[in-house]
Coordinates of C-alpha atoms and ligand atoms in Angstrom, one line a residue:
M22 CA 112.3 133.9 78.1
P23 CA 113.6 137.5 79.9
E24 CA 111.8 140.0 78.0
S25 CA 113.6 142.0 75.2
T26 CA 112.8 145.7 73.8
L27 CA 114.6 147.0 70.6
I28 CA 114.5 150.9 70.7
Q29 CA 115.4 151.5 67.0
G30 CA 115.7 154.5 64.4
G31 CA 117.1 156.8 67.2
L32 CA 120.2 159.2 66.8
I33 CA 122.3 157.2 69.8
V34 CA 124.2 158.5 71.8
T35 CA 126.3 156.1 73.8
G36 CA 128.4 158.7 76.9
D37 CA 131.0 156.1 76.3
S38 CA 134.7 156.6 76.7
K39 CA 134.8 157.2 72.8
G40 CA 132.1 159.3 72.9
T41 CA 130.1 157.6 70.1
I42 CA 127.2 158.6 68.1
Y43 CA 125.3 156.4 66.0
P44 CA 123.2 158.0 63.4
G45 CA 119.7 155.4 62.7
G46 CA 120.5 153.2 65.1
Y47 CA 119.3 150.6 67.4
L48 CA 119.5 149.4 71.1
R49 CA 118.3 145.8 72.2
I50 CA 117.3 145.1 76.2
E51 CA 117.2 142.0 77.0
D52 CA 116.3 141.2 80.5
N53 CA 117.9 144.1 83.1
Q54 CA 121.0 144.5 80.5
I55 CA 121.6 146.1 77.4
A56 CA 122.3 143.2 74.9
D57 CA 123.8 145.3 71.8
L58 CA 123.5 148.5 69.8
G59 CA 124.7 150.0 66.7
K60 CA 124.0 151.6 63.2
G61 CA 121.8 150.7 61.3
K62 CA 119.0 147.2 61.1
P63 CA 119.1 145.2 64.3
K64 CA 119.4 141.2 63.7
G65 CA 116.4 139.2 65.2
K66 CA 113.0 140.1 66.8
A67 CA 112.0 141.7 70.1
D68 CA 109.0 141.5 72.4
K69 CA 108.5 144.9 72.1
V70 CA 109.4 147.5 69.9
I71 CA 109.8 151.4 70.7
D72 CA 110.3 153.6 67.2
A73 CA 112.7 156.4 68.1
K74 CA 113.0 157.7 64.8
G75 CA 113.7 161.6 65.8
C76 CA 114.3 161.0 68.5
V77 CA 117.7 160.7 70.8
V78 CA 118.4 158.2 73.0
I79 CA 120.8 159.3 75.7
P80 CA 122.3 157.1 79.2
G81 CA 120.0 158.1 81.8
L82 CA 121.5 161.1 83.6
I83 CA 123.1 160.5 86.7
T84 CA 122.3 162.5 89.9
A85 CA 125.4 162.5 91.9
H86 CA 124.0 164.7 95.1
T87 CA 120.7 165.2 96.1
H88 CA 118.2 165.2 99.3
L89 CA 114.8 164.1 98.1
Y90 CA 113.3 165.7 101.2
G91 CA 114.3 168.6 99.6
I92 CA 110.7 168.7 97.5
L93 CA 108.4 169.3 100.3
L94 CA 109.6 173.1 101.0
R95 CA 108.3 173.6 97.4
G96 CA 105.9 176.6 97.5
A97 CA 106.4 176.5 101.1
S98 CA 106.3 180.3 102.8
L99 CA 108.2 180.0 106.0
N100 CA 107.7 182.3 108.9
I101 CA 111.3 183.3 109.1
E102 CA 113.7 185.8 109.4
P103 CA 115.7 185.8 105.9
P104 CA 118.9 184.1 106.4
T105 CA 121.6 186.8 105.0
D106 CA 124.2 183.8 104.4
F107 CA 124.7 180.2 104.3
A108 CA 125.2 179.1 108.3
Q109 CA 121.8 180.9 108.5
I110 CA 120.1 179.3 105.7
L111 CA 121.1 175.8 107.6
Q112 CA 119.6 177.1 110.9
R113 CA 116.8 178.7 109.7
V114 CA 115.5 176.5 106.9
W115 CA 117.1 172.7 106.1
W116 CA 117.7 172.2 110.2
P117 CA 113.9 172.8 111.6
L118 CA 112.9 170.6 108.6
D119 CA 114.9 167.7 108.9
E120 CA 114.1 168.0 112.7
T121 CA 110.3 168.0 111.2
M122 CA 110.7 164.9 108.9
N123 CA 109.1 161.8 109.8
L124 CA 109.1 158.2 108.3
E125 CA 105.8 159.1 106.4
D126 CA 107.5 162.6 105.3
A127 CA 110.6 160.6 104.2
H128 CA 109.0 157.9 101.9
A129 CA 106.5 160.6 100.3
S130 CA 109.4 163.1 99.3
A131 CA 111.3 159.7 98.0
L132 CA 108.3 158.8 96.1
S133 CA 107.5 162.4 94.4
A134 CA 111.4 163.5 93.9
S135 CA 112.4 160.0 92.1
A136 CA 109.3 160.0 90.1
D137 CA 110.5 164.0 89.4
M138 CA 113.7 163.1 88.0
L139 CA 112.5 160.1 86.4
R140 CA 110.2 162.4 84.1
N141 CA 113.3 164.8 83.2
G142 CA 115.5 161.9 82.4
S143 CA 117.6 160.6 85.2
T144 CA 117.5 157.4 86.2
F145 CA 120.3 157.4 89.2
F146 CA 120.5 159.3 92.4
A147 CA 122.7 159.5 95.7
D148 CA 120.7 160.8 98.0
T149 CA 121.6 161.7 101.8
Y150 CA 118.7 162.0 104.1
S151 CA 119.0 163.9 107.1
G152 CA 116.4 164.2 110.2
P153 CA 117.3 163.6 113.8
N154 CA 113.8 162.6 115.0
S155 CA 113.2 160.0 112.5
I156 CA 116.5 157.6 112.2
E157 CA 116.0 154.2 112.7
G158 CA 114.2 152.6 109.5
V159 CA 114.3 155.6 107.8
L160 CA 116.1 154.2 105.0
D161 CA 113.5 151.4 104.3
S162 CA 111.1 154.7 104.0
V163 CA 113.3 156.1 101.6
A164 CA 114.2 153.1 99.4
D165 CA 110.5 152.0 99.1
G166 CA 109.3 155.6 97.8
S167 CA 112.0 155.4 95.3
N168 CA 111.8 152.2 94.4
R169 CA 107.7 152.3 93.8
V170 CA 108.4 154.0 90.7
G171 CA 111.0 152.2 89.7
M172 CA 114.3 154.6 90.3
R173 CA 118.0 153.4 91.0
S174 CA 119.7 155.0 93.7
M175 CA 122.4 154.5 96.5
L176 CA 121.0 155.9 99.9
A177 CA 122.2 157.1 103.6
F178 CA 121.7 159.0 106.6
E179 CA 124.1 162.1 106.7
M180 CA 125.4 161.8 110.4
T181 CA 125.4 164.9 112.3
E182 CA 126.7 165.6 115.8
R183 CA 124.9 169.1 115.9
D184 CA 122.9 168.0 118.2
S185 CA 124.4 165.0 120.0
V186 CA 127.2 162.6 119.8
E187 CA 124.5 160.1 120.4
I188 CA 122.5 161.0 117.3
G189 CA 125.7 160.9 115.1
H190 CA 125.9 157.2 116.3
R191 CA 122.8 156.2 115.7
G192 CA 123.1 157.9 112.3
L193 CA 125.9 155.8 111.3
E194 CA 124.2 152.7 113.2
E195 CA 121.2 153.3 110.6
N196 CA 124.1 153.3 107.6
V197 CA 125.0 149.6 109.0
R198 CA 121.7 148.3 109.8
F199 CA 120.2 149.3 105.9
S200 CA 123.1 148.2 104.1
G201 CA 120.7 147.8 101.1
C202 CA 117.3 147.2 100.2
A203 CA 116.8 143.6 100.0
K204 CA 112.9 143.3 98.3
C205 CA 114.3 146.3 95.5
G206 CA 115.6 144.0 93.0
G207 CA 119.3 145.9 93.3
L208 CA 118.3 149.2 92.3
A209 CA 118.9 150.4 96.1
S210 CA 122.3 150.4 97.4
L211 CA 124.1 151.8 100.5
M212 CA 126.8 154.6 101.0
M213 CA 127.7 156.2 103.9
S214 CA 127.3 160.0 104.2
I215 CA 128.8 162.5 106.8
H216 CA 127.0 165.6 107.1
A217 CA 129.8 168.5 106.9
S218 CA 133.8 168.5 108.6
F219 CA 131.9 171.2 110.9
T220 CA 129.2 169.3 112.9
V221 CA 131.6 166.1 113.2
T222 CA 134.4 165.0 115.5
D223 CA 137.6 162.8 114.5
E224 CA 136.0 160.3 116.4
L225 CA 132.8 159.6 114.2
I226 CA 134.2 160.5 111.2
Q227 CA 137.3 157.8 111.9
K228 CA 134.4 155.3 112.6
A229 CA 132.1 155.9 109.5
V230 CA 135.5 155.6 107.3
E231 CA 136.0 152.0 108.6
E232 CA 132.7 151.1 108.4
A233 CA 132.5 152.3 104.9
Q234 CA 135.4 150.4 104.2
R235 CA 134.5 147.1 106.0
L236 CA 131.2 147.4 104.0
D237 CA 132.4 148.4 100.8
V238 CA 130.5 151.2 100.3
P239 CA 131.2 154.7 98.7
I240 CA 131.3 157.9 101.6
T241 CA 130.0 161.5 101.1
I242 CA 130.9 164.4 102.8
H243 CA 129.5 168.0 102.2
T244 CA 133.0 169.8 102.0
S245 CA 133.5 173.5 101.9
E246 CA 130.1 174.2 100.7
G247 CA 130.3 177.5 102.6
L248 CA 133.1 179.4 104.5
V249 CA 131.6 178.0 107.7
D250 CA 133.1 174.8 107.2
L251 CA 136.6 176.2 106.1
Y252 CA 136.6 178.3 109.6
H253 CA 135.7 176.2 111.6
N254 CA 138.6 173.7 110.6
L255 CA 141.2 176.8 110.5
E256 CA 140.2 177.6 113.7
R257 CA 139.6 174.4 115.7
Y258 CA 142.5 172.3 114.0
G259 CA 144.5 174.6 112.4
E260 CA 143.6 172.6 108.4
R261 CA 141.8 173.8 105.5
T262 CA 138.9 171.0 104.9
V263 CA 140.3 168.9 102.5
E264 CA 143.3 168.7 104.6
R265 CA 141.6 167.7 107.9
L266 CA 139.8 165.3 105.7
A267 CA 143.3 163.8 104.4
R268 CA 144.5 163.6 107.8
L269 CA 141.4 161.6 109.2
G270 CA 141.7 158.9 106.4
V271 CA 138.4 159.9 104.5
L272 CA 139.9 160.3 101.0
G273 CA 140.0 157.4 98.4
P274 CA 138.7 156.3 95.6
K275 CA 135.1 155.7 97.0
T276 CA 135.1 159.1 98.7
V277 CA 132.8 162.0 97.0
L278 CA 133.2 165.6 98.5
A279 CA 129.8 167.2 97.6
H280 CA 130.2 171.2 96.7
C281 CA 134.2 171.8 97.2
V282 CA 133.1 175.6 96.8
H283 CA 135.8 176.9 98.8
V284 CA 138.8 174.8 98.0
N285 CA 142.2 176.0 97.1
S286 CA 144.8 174.2 94.6
K287 CA 147.2 172.4 97.7
E288 CA 143.0 170.9 98.5
L289 CA 142.7 170.0 94.5
D290 CA 145.8 168.1 94.4
L291 CA 145.3 166.1 97.6
I292 CA 141.6 164.8 95.9
A293 CA 143.2 164.2 93.0
E294 CA 145.8 162.1 94.7
H295 CA 143.4 160.0 96.6
K296 CA 141.2 159.4 93.4
S297 CA 138.6 161.0 95.4
S298 CA 135.6 162.5 93.3
V299 CA 133.5 165.9 93.1
A300 CA 129.9 165.9 93.5
H301 CA 129.4 169.5 91.7
N302 CA 125.7 171.6 92.8
P303 CA 125.6 174.5 90.5
M304 CA 122.3 175.5 90.7
S305 CA 122.5 175.2 94.6
N306 CA 125.5 176.8 94.8
M307 CA 123.9 180.1 93.2
L308 CA 120.9 179.6 95.5
N309 CA 122.4 179.5 98.5
A310 CA 125.1 182.3 97.2
V311 CA 128.4 180.4 98.2
G312 CA 130.5 181.0 95.8
T313 CA 131.6 178.8 92.7
A314 CA 133.4 175.7 92.7
P315 CA 136.7 175.4 90.7
V316 CA 135.5 173.1 88.6
P317 CA 137.9 173.9 85.5
G318 CA 140.4 173.2 88.1
M319 CA 139.3 169.4 89.1
L320 CA 139.2 169.1 85.2
E321 CA 142.4 169.8 84.8
R322 CA 143.7 167.5 87.4
G323 CA 141.3 164.4 86.4
I324 CA 139.2 164.1 89.4
P325 CA 135.9 163.1 88.3
V326 CA 133.6 165.6 88.4
G327 CA 129.5 164.6 88.9
L328 CA 126.9 166.7 88.9
G329 CA 124.1 167.1 91.5
N330 CA 120.8 169.1 92.5
D331 CA 121.4 169.3 96.2
G332 CA 117.7 168.9 96.2
W333 CA 116.5 172.2 94.1
I334 CA 115.9 171.4 91.0
Y335 CA 115.3 168.1 90.1
D336 CA 115.7 168.6 85.8
P337 CA 119.4 167.3 85.2
F338 CA 119.3 169.6 81.7
E339 CA 118.1 172.3 84.0
N340 CA 121.7 171.4 86.1
M341 CA 123.9 170.6 82.8
R342 CA 123.3 174.4 81.6
C343 CA 123.8 175.9 84.8
A344 CA 127.0 174.3 84.8
L345 CA 128.5 174.9 81.5
T346 CA 127.9 179.4 82.4
V347 CA 128.4 179.1 85.6
H348 CA 132.2 178.4 85.3
R349 CA 132.0 180.7 82.1
L350 CA 130.5 183.4 84.1
E351 CA 133.4 183.2 86.9
N352 CA 136.2 183.1 84.9
R353 CA 135.2 185.2 82.1
D354 CA 136.4 182.8 79.8
P355 CA 133.3 180.9 77.3
S356 CA 136.4 178.9 76.1
I357 CA 136.8 177.2 80.0
I358 CA 134.4 174.3 79.7
G359 CA 132.0 173.1 77.2
P360 CA 129.2 171.0 76.3
D361 CA 131.4 167.6 76.3
D362 CA 132.9 168.1 79.3
I363 CA 129.0 168.6 80.8
F364 CA 127.7 166.0 79.1
K365 CA 130.5 163.7 80.9
M366 CA 130.1 165.1 84.1
A367 CA 125.9 164.1 84.0
T368 CA 126.5 160.7 82.7
L369 CA 130.3 158.4 83.2
D370 CA 131.7 160.8 85.6
G371 CA 128.8 160.5 87.5
A372 CA 129.0 156.8 87.5
R373 CA 132.6 156.6 87.9
C374 CA 132.3 159.2 91.4
Y375 CA 130.3 156.1 93.1
G376 CA 132.3 153.3 91.3
L377 CA 129.6 152.4 89.0
E378 CA 130.9 153.1 85.8
D379 CA 131.3 149.4 84.7
Q380 CA 127.3 149.6 85.3
I381 CA 125.7 152.8 84.5
G382 CA 126.5 156.3 82.8
S383 CA 126.7 154.7 79.4
L384 CA 125.0 152.8 76.7
E385 CA 127.3 150.0 75.9
P386 CA 126.8 145.9 75.2
G387 CA 126.7 144.7 79.1
K388 CA 125.6 147.4 81.1
L389 CA 122.4 148.0 82.8
A390 CA 119.8 148.8 80.5
D391 CA 119.3 152.7 82.5
I392 CA 118.0 154.8 79.3
A393 CA 116.3 157.9 78.1
V394 CA 114.5 158.4 75.2
L395 CA 114.5 162.1 73.9
D396 CA 111.8 163.8 71.6
G397 CA 113.3 165.3 69.0
T398 CA 110.4 167.4 67.7
R399 CA 111.1 170.7 69.3
V400 CA 114.6 170.9 67.8
P401 CA 114.9 173.9 65.8
T402 CA 117.6 173.1 63.6
P403 CA 119.5 169.7 62.2
L404 CA 119.9 167.0 64.5
T405 CA 123.0 165.3 63.7
P406 CA 125.8 163.6 65.1
D407 CA 127.7 166.7 65.3
S408 CA 125.2 168.9 66.5
V409 CA 123.7 166.4 69.0
I410 CA 126.3 167.2 72.4
G411 CA 125.3 171.0 71.7
H412 CA 121.6 170.1 71.4
L413 CA 121.5 168.0 74.7
I414 CA 122.7 171.1 76.7
N415 CA 121.3 174.0 75.1
T416 CA 118.2 172.8 73.1
F417 CA 116.9 169.7 75.4
G418 CA 115.4 170.2 78.5
G419 CA 113.4 167.7 81.3
R420 CA 110.1 168.4 78.6
D421 CA 111.5 166.7 76.1
V422 CA 112.0 162.9 78.0
A423 CA 109.4 160.5 76.3
H424 CA 110.5 157.3 77.4
V425 CA 113.0 156.4 80.2
F426 CA 114.0 152.7 81.0
V427 CA 115.6 151.7 84.5
N428 CA 117.1 148.4 85.2
G429 CA 115.5 147.2 81.7
V430 CA 111.9 148.5 82.6
Q431 CA 109.7 151.2 81.2
V432 CA 109.4 153.1 83.9
V433 CA 108.1 156.7 81.8
K434 CA 106.1 156.0 78.6
D435 CA 104.9 158.9 76.6
R436 CA 106.2 161.1 79.4
E437 CA 103.9 159.1 82.2
L438 CA 105.2 156.9 84.9
T439 CA 104.5 153.2 84.3
L440 CA 104.6 151.5 87.7
V441 CA 102.3 154.6 89.9
S442 CA 100.2 157.4 88.1
D443 CA 101.4 160.5 88.2
E444 CA 98.1 161.4 90.1
E445 CA 98.7 159.1 92.6
V446 CA 102.5 160.6 93.2
S447 CA 101.0 164.1 93.5
K448 CA 98.5 163.1 96.0
I449 CA 100.7 161.1 98.6
S450 CA 103.3 164.1 98.4
R451 CA 101.1 166.5 98.9
K452 CA 99.2 164.7 101.6
A453 CA 102.6 164.8 103.6
S454 CA 103.5 168.5 102.5
E455 CA 100.0 169.8 104.1
K456 CA 100.7 167.9 107.1
L457 CA 104.6 168.9 107.4
W458 CA 104.2 172.4 106.9
S459 CA 101.5 172.5 109.8
R460 CA 104.4 171.2 112.0
L461 CA 106.7 173.6 110.4
Ligands
ZN15 ZN1 124.1 168.4 100.2

């Protein structure tokens, strides 16, 4: 008999395409799927019942772009000359870090970053790992770490030829070798990742596209995050970044372009024409001072936009709030983007980026049971079907996430991890980062 769980009495925000909300609703999980949900009292019994009275039940939030290993830099005091632009941030912070990473660090960071996302209500992430001295086998270490806390993920090794052509190809081979984690019960799957247009040749890009198509997996690439990418492509190829990617066959329905800060309207048209998606990382863009992505223009064209954290703040609520405010500020127009747009980016459209919209991203019968239950106790004004989306963007935070389910398994209970203790996660992560910092 498969285990069944009933979540009842909560305000259920399904996040489906019609925006269905059930006040005082129920949701039944059978095995790893959502069996049914609706308003009022459910029929039948369940092995386990969660009383969600006063709570809001939402789809597990989708992190459309991240770098788990970024978590090991928290609090590190780096002895470097302060970077003054994005290229220097890569050269002085990220690249020395990824050169220092080993398999133990990959595992520890995957464990602690996944734990952090789960505790904050995110149940899926798309991660690209980078590290020229830890290539072969690293995706198993990452999958192992995230699987230990019960997180769902899509993983890739980030190919780059910034050091050598050979290292670029070894990255490609690691992706092909991994092809998903067999022992993770379907929780960790594969995608292809290319670092960015300015660190790879046409040849590697085309090979990566070929392999992604052969394996039928999504492909992702950092796209005009900083001006360095745009200028490189203009100088070397006489093309803007998205134009070059289109010429090389990268664009397609399974392609996720991360950032797209420095793209013009012609490039947005190209992305829309090819039905590609964008992973938007507003907090990271602000941190790195690269600029603001033209997200309103993407939404106008029907481009699916997901929300990522790019390896910085793993609380999806903070990223949602930032996405709401930064475009209003940039456009000096408080009506340019609203809470509904942002919630969709963090749920169904985030899933759509990776072709997973039929499996995750909303609460609907038959979908995988990835769910977050938020404690509404601290909400200062009425929590109703009309106010709840506003509260999700303006009021709630990761601190309010009480329970989390992934694949039907309760992985967070009363704000604590269930599969590994929070203390154990911190212990493993601190030990690895202490050693990493001493090598940096
Ligand atoms: Zn990134």
